[in-house]
Short mmCIF file of C-alpha atoms in Angstrom, two decimals:
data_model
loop_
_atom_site.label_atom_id
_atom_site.label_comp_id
_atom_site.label_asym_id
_atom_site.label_seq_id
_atom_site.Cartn_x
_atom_site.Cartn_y
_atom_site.Cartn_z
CA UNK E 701 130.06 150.61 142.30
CA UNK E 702 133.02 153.06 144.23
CA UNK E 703 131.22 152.56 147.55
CA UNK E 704 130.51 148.74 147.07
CA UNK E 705 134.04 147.92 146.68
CA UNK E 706 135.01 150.74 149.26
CA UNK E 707 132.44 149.08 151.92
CA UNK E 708 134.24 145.57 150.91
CA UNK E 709 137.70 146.85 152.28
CA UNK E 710 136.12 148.44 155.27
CA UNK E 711 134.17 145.37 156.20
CA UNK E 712 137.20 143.35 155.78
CA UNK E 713 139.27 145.02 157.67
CA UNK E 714 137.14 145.87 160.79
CA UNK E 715 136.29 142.22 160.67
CA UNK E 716 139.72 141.18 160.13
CA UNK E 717 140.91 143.51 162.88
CA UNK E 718 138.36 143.30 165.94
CA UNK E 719 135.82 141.80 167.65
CA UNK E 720 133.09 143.40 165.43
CA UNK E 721 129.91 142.35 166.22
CA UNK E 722 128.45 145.85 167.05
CA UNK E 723 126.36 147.86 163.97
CA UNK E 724 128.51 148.36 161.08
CA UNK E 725 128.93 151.89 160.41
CA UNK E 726 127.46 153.80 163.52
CA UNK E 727 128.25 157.30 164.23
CA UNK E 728 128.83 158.17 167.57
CA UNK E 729 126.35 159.30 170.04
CA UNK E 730 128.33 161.59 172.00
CA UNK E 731 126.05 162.61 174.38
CA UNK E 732 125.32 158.95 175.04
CA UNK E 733 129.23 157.50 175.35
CA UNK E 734 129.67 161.15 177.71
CA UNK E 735 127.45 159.39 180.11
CA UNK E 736 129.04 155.93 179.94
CA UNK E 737 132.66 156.82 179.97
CA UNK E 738 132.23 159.05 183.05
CA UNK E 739 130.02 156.14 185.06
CA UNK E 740 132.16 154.83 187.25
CA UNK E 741 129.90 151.13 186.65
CA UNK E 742 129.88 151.28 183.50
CA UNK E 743 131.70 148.65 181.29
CA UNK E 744 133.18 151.99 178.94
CA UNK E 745 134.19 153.75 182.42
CA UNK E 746 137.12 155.80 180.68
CA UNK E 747 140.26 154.45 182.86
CA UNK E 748 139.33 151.32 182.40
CA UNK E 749 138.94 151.57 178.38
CA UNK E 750 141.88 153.49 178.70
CA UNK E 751 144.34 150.69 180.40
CA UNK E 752 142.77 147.99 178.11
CA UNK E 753 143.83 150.31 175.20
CA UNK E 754 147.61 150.74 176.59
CA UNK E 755 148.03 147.07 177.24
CA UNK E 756 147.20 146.70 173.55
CA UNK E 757 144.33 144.12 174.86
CA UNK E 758 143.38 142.21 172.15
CA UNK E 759 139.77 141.41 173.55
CA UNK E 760 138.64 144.83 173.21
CA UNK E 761 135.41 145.19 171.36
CA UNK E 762 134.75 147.85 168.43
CA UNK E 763 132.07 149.50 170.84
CA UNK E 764 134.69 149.70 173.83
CA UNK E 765 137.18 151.09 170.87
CA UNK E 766 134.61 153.50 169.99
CA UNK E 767 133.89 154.75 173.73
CA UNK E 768 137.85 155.16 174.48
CA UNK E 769 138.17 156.84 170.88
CA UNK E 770 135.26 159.24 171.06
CA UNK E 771 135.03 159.36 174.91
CA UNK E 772 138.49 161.39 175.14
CA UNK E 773 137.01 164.31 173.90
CA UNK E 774 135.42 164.70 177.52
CA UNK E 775 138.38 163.94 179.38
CA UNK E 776 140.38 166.96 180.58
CA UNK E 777 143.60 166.38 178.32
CA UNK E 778 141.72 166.58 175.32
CA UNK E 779 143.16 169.44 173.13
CA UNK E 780 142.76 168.72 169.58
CA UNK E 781 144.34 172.01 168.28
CA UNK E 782 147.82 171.25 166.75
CA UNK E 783 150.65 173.01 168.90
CA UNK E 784 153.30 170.16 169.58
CA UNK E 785 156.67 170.49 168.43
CA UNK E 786 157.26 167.03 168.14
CA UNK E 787 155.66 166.76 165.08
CA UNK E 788 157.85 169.02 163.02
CA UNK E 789 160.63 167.51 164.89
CA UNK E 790 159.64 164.08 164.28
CA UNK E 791 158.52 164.94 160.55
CA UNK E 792 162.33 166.30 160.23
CA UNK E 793 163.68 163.13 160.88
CA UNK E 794 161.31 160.63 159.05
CA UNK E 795 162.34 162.91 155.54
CA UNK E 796 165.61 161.59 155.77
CA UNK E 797 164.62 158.13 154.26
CA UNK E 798 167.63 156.03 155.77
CA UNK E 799 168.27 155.83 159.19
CA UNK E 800 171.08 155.54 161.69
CA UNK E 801 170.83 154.72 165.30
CA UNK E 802 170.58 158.23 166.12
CA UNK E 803 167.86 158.78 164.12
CA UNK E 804 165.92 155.45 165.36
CA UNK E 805 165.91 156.70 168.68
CA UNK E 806 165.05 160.18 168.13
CA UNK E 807 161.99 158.63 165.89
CA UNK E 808 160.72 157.22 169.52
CA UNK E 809 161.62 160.05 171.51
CA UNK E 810 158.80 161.84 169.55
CA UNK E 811 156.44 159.60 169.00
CA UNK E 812 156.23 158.61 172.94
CA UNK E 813 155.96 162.09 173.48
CA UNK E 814 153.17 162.85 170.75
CA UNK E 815 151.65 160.07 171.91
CA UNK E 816 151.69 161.04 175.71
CA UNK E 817 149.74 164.23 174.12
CA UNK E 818 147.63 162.38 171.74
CA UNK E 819 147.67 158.53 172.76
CA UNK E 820 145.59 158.14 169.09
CA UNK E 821 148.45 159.75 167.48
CA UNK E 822 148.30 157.21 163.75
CA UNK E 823 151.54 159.25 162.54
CA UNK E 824 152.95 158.28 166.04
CA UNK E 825 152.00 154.83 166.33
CA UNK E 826 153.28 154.13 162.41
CA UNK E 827 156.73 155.55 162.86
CA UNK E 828 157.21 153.65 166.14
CA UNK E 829 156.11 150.65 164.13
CA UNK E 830 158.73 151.70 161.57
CA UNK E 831 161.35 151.42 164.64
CA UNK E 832 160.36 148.44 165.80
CA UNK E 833 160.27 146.39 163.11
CA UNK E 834 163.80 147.61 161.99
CA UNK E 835 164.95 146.30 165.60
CA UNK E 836 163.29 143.57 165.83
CA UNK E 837 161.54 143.77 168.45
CA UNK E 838 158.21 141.53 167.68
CA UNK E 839 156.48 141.58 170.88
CA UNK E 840 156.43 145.36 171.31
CA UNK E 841 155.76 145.78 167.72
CA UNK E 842 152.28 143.70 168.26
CA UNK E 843 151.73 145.64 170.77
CA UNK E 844 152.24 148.69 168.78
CA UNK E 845 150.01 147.74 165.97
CA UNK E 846 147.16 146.33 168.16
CA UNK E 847 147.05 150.03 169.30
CA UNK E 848 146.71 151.50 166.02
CA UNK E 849 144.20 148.89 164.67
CA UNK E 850 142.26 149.82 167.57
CA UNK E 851 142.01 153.51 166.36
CA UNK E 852 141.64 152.89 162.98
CA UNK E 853 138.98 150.16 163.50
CA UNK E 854 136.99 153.20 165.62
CA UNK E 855 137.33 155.38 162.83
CA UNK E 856 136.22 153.36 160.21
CA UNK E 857 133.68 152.18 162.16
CA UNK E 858 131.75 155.46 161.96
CA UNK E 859 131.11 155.94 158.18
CA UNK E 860 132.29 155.15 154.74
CA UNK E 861 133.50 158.83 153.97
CA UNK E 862 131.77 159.08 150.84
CA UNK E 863 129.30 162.26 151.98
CA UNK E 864 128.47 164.47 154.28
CA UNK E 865 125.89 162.46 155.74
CA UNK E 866 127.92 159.59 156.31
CA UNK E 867 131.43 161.17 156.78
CA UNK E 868 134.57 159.60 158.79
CA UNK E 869 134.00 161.24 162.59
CA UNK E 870 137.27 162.00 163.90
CA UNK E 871 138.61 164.05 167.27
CA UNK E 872 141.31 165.46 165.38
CA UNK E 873 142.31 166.84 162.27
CA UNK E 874 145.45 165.43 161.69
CA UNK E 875 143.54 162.18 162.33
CA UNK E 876 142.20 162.51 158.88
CA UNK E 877 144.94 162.92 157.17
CA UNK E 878 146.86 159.48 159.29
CA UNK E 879 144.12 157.47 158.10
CA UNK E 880 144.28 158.32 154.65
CA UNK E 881 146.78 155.42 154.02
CA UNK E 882 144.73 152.90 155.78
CA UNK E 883 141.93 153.17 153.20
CA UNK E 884 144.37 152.87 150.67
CA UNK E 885 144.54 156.76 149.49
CA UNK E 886 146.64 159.74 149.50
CA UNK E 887 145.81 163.54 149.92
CA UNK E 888 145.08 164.86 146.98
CA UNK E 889 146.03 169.05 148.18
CA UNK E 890 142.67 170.46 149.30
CA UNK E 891 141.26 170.55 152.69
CA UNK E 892 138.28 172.28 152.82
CA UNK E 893 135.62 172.74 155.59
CA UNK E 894 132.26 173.44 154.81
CA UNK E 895 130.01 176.50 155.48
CA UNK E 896 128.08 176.44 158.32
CA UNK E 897 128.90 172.16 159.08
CA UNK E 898 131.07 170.68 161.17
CA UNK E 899 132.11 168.90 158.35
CA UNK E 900 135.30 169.24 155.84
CA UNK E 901 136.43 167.39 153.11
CA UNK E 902 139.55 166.00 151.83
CA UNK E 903 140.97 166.06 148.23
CA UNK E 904 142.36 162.68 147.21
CA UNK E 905 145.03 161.34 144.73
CA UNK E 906 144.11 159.02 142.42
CA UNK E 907 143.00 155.49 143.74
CA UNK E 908 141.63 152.18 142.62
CA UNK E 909 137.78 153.16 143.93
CA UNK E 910 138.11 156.75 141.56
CA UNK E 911 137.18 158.55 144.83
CA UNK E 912 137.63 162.16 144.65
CA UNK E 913 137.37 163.28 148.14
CA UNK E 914 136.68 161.80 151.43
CA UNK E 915 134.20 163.46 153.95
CA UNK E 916 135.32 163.90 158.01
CA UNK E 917 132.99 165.19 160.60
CA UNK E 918 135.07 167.04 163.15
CA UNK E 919 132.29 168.54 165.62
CA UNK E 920 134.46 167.91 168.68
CA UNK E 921 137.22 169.88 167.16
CA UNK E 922 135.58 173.01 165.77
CA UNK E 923 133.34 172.63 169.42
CA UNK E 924 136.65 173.05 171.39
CA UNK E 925 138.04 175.48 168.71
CA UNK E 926 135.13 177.69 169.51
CA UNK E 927 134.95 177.14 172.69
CA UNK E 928 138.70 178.23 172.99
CA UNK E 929 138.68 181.54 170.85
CA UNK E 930 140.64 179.79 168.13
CA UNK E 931 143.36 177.72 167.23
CA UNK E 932 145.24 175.44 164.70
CA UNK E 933 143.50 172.46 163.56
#
């Protein structure tokens, strides 16, 4: 009965959200979207996904989401370990609950320049919706949310989250804890990875479904990690 109602809201809101008429849940082939996103012919040739995805294009399709989601873990920018200080910075300012003008532009100084790091940055993307809605600015704040829908939508797209098997697959830790609030939950305090998997888990507070964790597969990450000789995720 938890994953029924759980695969009602994810339905409805990649439905809501996107042109979805690809395979619901689908996790990613990345060996497959490697070879598309680097062929230069290809309809998911990575600049091209890329612009369509800064111009917050509305006509981009879940699988094009997917390819410019997943497909930036083979572009040359990719780092997925977490060394910016813009997000202590930009954490720092968000805990202060009311705002002046100061603050509001100090909020977009970091998020632009988390998100020229990490253009899938959720936290980034949410507090420069936060901004934007404060000053009224409703063009750039549909542009703004078309942006993160287009994340989010890629995400959910890949699994319910409910086990190993069929976990979220996201590029980037702090990616699983951004979309926590999307699915309607909050971090419950443990983070655990799992021997010998690419997979790790999240503890959640209590929610309406009576979830008790929610399942992420991060091969890209502990790939890089490896590859790398460490690193915080």
């Amino acid at each position: 009965m938890k994953r029924i109602c759980l695969l009602i809201v994810l339905f409805t809101a990649l439905t809501i959200n996107m042109n979805a008429q690809d395979e619901f849940f689908n996790s990613p082939n990345y060996s497959q979207i490697e070879a598309n996103v680097k062929e230069q012919s290809s309809s998911y040739y990575y600049p091209n996904l890329l612009k369509k995805y800064l111009d917050a294009n509305s006509e981009m399709t879940l699988e094009e989401a997917r390819h410019l989601y997943y497909g930036y873990v083979f572009q040359t920018n990719y780092v997925p370990t977490d060394t910016s200080t813009y997000n202590n910075k930009l954490a720092i300012t968000l805990s202060r609950g009311s705002f002046t003008p100061s603050d509001y532009a100090e909020i977009l100084e970091y998020s632009n320049a988390l998100l020229l790091q990490d253009p899938f940055n959720l936290r980034a993307l949410n507090a420069k919706l936060l901004v934007l809605a404060q000053q009224n600015k409703p063009d750039e704040y549909k542009k703004v949310a078309q942006q993160r829908s287009i994340v989010q939508n890629a995400i959910v797209s890949s699994g319910d989250g409910m086990t190993e098997k069929t976990a979220f697959y996201v590029i980037k830790v702090a990616h699983e804890y951004d979309i926590l609030p999307f699915l309607g939950y909050t971090y419950g305090g443990e983070d655990k990875i799992l021997r010998g998997n690419k997979v790790n888990y999240l503890s959640l507070g209590e929610n309406r479904f009576g979830i008790e964790r929610v399942y992420f597969n991060i091969t890209p990450v502990i790939e890089y990690v490896n590859a790398h000789g460490g690193g915080k995720m």
